[in-house]
Short mmCIF file of C-alpha atoms and ligand atoms in Angstrom, two decimals:
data_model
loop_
_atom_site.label_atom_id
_atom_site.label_comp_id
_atom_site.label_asym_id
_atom_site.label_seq_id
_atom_site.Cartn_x
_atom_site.Cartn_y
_atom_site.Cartn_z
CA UNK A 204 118.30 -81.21 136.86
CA UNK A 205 118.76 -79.18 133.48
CA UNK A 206 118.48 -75.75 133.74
CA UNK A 207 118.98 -73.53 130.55
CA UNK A 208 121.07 -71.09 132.34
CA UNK A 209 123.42 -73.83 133.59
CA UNK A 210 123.33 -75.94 130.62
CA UNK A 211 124.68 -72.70 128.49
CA UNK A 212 127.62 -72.25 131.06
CA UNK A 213 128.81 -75.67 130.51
CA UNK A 214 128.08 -75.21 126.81
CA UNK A 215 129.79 -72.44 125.91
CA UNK A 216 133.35 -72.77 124.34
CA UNK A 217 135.47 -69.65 123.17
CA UNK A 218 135.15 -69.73 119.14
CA UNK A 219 138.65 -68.76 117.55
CA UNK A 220 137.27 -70.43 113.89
CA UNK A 221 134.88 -67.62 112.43
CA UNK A 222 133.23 -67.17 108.80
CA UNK A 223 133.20 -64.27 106.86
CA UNK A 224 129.05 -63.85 107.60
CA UNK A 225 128.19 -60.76 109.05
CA UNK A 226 126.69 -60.47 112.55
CA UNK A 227 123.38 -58.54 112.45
CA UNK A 228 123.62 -56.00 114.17
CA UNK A 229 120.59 -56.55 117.01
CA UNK A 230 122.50 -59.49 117.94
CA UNK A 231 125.37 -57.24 118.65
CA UNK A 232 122.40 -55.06 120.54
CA UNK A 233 121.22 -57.75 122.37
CA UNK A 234 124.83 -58.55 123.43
CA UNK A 235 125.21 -55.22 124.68
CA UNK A 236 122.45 -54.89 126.52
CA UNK A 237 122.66 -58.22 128.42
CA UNK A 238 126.48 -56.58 129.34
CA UNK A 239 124.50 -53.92 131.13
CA UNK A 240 123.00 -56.27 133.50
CA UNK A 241 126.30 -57.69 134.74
CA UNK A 242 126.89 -56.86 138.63
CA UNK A 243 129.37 -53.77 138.97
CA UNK A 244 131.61 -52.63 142.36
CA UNK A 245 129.67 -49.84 143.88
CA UNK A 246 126.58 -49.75 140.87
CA UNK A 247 128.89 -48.00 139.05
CA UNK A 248 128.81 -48.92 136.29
CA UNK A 249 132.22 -47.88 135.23
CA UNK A 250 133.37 -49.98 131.95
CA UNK A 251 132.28 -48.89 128.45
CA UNK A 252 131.81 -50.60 125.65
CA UNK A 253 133.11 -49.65 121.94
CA UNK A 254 131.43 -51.57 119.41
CA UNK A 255 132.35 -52.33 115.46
CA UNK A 256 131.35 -54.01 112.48
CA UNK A 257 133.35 -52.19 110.20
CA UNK A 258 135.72 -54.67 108.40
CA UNK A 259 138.27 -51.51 107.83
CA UNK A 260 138.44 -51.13 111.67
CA UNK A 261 138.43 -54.87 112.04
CA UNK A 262 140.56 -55.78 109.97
CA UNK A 263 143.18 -53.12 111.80
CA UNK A 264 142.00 -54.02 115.44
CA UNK A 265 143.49 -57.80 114.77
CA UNK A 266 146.62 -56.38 113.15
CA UNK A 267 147.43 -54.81 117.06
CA UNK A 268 146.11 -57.90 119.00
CA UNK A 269 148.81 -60.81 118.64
CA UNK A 270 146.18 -62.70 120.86
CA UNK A 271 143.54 -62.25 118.29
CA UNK A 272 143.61 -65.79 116.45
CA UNK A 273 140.16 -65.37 115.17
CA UNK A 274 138.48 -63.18 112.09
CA UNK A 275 135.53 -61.42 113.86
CA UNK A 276 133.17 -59.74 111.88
CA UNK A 277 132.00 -57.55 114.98
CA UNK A 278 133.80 -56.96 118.11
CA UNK A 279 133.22 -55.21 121.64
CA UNK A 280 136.18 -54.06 123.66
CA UNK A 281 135.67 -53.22 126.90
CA UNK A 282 137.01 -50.28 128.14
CA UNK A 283 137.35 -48.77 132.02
CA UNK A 284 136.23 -45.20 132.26
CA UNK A 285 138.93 -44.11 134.23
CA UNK A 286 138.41 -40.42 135.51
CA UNK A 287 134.88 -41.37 135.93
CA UNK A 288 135.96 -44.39 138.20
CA UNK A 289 138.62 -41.60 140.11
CA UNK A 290 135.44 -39.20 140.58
CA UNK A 291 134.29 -41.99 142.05
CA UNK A 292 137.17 -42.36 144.63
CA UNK A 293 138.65 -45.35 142.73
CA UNK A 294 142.02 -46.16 143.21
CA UNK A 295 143.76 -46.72 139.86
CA UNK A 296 144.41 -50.19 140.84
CA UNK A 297 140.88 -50.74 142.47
CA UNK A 298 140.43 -54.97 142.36
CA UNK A 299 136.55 -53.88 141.79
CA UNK A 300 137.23 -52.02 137.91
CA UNK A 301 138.90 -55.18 137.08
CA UNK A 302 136.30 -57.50 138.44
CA UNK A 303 133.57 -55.12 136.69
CA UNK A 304 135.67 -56.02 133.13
CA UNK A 305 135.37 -59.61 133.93
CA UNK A 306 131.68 -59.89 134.63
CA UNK A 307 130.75 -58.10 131.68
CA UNK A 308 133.03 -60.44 129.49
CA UNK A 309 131.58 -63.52 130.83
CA UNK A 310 128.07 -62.13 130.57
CA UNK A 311 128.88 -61.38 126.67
CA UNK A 312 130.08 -64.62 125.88
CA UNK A 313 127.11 -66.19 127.65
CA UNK A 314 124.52 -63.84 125.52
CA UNK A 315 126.42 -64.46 122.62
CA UNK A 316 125.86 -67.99 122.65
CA UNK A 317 122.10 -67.67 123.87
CA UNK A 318 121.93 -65.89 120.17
CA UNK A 319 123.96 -68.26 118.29
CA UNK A 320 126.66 -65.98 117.77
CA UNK A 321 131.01 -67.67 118.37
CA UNK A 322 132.28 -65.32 120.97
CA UNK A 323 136.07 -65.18 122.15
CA UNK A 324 137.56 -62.71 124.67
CA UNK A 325 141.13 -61.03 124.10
CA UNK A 326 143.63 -59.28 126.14
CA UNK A 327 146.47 -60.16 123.84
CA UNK A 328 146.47 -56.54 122.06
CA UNK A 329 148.25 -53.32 122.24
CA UNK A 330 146.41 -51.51 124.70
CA UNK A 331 148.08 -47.90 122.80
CA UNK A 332 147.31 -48.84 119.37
CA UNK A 333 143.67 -50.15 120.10
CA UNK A 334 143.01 -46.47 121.51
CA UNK A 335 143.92 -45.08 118.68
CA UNK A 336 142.01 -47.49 116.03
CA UNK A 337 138.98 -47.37 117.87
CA UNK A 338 139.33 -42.97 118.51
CA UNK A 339 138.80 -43.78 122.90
CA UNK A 340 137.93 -41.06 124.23
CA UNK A 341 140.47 -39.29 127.23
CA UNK A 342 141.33 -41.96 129.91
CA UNK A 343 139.26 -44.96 128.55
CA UNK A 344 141.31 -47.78 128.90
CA UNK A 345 140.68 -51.06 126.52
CA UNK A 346 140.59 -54.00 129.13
CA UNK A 347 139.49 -57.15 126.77
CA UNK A 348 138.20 -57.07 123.10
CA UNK A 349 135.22 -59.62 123.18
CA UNK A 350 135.33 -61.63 118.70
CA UNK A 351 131.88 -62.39 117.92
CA UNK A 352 131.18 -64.07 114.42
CA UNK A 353 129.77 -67.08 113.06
CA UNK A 354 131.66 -70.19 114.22
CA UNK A 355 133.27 -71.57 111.34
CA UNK A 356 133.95 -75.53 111.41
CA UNK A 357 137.08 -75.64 113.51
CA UNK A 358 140.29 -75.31 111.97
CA UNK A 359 141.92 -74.03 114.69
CA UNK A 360 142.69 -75.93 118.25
CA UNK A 361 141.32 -74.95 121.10
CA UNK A 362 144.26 -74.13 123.59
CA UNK A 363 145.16 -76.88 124.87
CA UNK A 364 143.69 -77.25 128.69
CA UNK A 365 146.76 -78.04 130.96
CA UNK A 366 144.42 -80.59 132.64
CA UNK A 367 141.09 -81.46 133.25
CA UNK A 368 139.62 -79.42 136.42
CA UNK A 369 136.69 -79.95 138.32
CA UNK A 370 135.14 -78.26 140.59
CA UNK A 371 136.57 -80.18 143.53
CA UNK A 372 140.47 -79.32 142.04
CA UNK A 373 138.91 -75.72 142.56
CA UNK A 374 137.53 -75.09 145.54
CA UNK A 375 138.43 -75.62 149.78
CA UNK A 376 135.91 -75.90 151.86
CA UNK A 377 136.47 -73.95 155.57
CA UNK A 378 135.66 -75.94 157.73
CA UNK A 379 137.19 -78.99 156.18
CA UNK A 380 134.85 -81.35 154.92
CA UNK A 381 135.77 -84.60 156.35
CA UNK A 382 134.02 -86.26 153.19
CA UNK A 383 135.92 -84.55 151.05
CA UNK A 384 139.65 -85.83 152.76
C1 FMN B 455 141.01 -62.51 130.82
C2 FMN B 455 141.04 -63.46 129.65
C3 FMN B 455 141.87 -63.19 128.58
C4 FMN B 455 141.89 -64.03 127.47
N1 FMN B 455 142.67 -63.69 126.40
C5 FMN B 455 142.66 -64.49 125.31
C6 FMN B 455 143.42 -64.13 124.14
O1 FMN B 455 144.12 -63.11 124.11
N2 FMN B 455 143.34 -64.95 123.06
C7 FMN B 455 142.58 -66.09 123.07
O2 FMN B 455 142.55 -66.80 122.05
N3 FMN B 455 141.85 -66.46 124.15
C8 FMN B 455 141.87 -65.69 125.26
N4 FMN B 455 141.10 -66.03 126.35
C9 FMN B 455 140.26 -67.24 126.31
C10 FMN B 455 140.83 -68.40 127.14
O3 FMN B 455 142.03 -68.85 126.58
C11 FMN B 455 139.76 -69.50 127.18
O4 FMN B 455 138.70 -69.08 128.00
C12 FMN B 455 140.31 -70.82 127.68
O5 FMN B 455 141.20 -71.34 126.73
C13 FMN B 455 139.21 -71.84 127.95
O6 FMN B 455 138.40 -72.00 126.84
P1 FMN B 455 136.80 -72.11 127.03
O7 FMN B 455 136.36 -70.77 127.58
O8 FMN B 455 136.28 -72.40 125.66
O9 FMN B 455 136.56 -73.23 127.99
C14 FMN B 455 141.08 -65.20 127.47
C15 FMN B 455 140.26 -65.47 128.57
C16 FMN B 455 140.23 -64.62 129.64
C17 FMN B 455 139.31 -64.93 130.81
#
């Protein structure tokens, strides 16, 4: 069966190769607004999302994120709101504010390549400096900075995978699956 939902997961690679192109801006839009439709603990809706395509802020954002191989020319960092998520009756360390960062990533990255855009997620960054180069407002806290920019043909290596894992290697199936054994 192809399916073009599935067939884009199983697509979809994290671009750390970008040119110097500019992103147009509704494809950063439509990026955005896909994020909005990723699942959230509670409806909350409780991460926030700071966007740039200034090559000044850029161009400062990679000099704080040692994880930050690529040259974006836009990025999105995704940020928990955190006295919003305590009004809330979050716990700081709530498992649901970091599962709300994660579906909204992997949403991004999916729209990103439904609009022919090279998307890579970071969380290799200084988490202090990024609040001050992108001016967060009180208690938002940068979770992941999502690259987006033209792929470029690669001239950097993917990491490399510590082995191949399907979906078997994965998953346990309760009860056992004799077929499986
Ligand atoms: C939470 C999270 C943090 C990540 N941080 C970085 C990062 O700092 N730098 C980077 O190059 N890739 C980062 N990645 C991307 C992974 O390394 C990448 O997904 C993995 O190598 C598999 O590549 P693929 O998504 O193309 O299959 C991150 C991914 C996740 C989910």
């Amino acid at each position: 069966m192809t399916d073009p939902v599935l067939d884009a997961i199983r697509r979809r690679r994290v671009v750390r190769a970008m040119t110097d192109e500019p992103v147009p801006r509704e494809r950063v839009e439509t990026i955005l607004d896909a994020a909005r439709w990723a699942p959230t603990a509670g409806n909350r809706h409780l991460q926030r999302f700071v966007a740039t395509t200034d090559p000044g802020v850029l161009r400062v954002l990679r000099m704080v994120s040692p994880g930050m191989i690529q040259r974006p020319t836009a990025a999105i960092t995704i940020c928990v709101d955190r006295p919003l998520a305590q009004s809330y009756g979050f716990a700081p360390d709530a498992r649901g504010l970091s599962v709300d960062v994660g579906t909204a990533m992997a949403t991004m990255l999916l729209a990103a390549h439904a609009v022919d855009v090279g998307a890579g997620p970071v969380s290799s960054f200084s988490r202090a400096a990024v609040g001050v180069v992108l001016a967060l407002p009180e208690g938002w806290s940068p979770e992941v900075i999502v690259c987006l920019g033209h792929p470029a043909p690669a001239r950097v290596a993917p990491m490399a995978p510590t082995r191949h894992l399907g979906w078997r290697d994965l998953t346990r199936w309760v009860p056992e699956d004799p077929a499986d054994t």
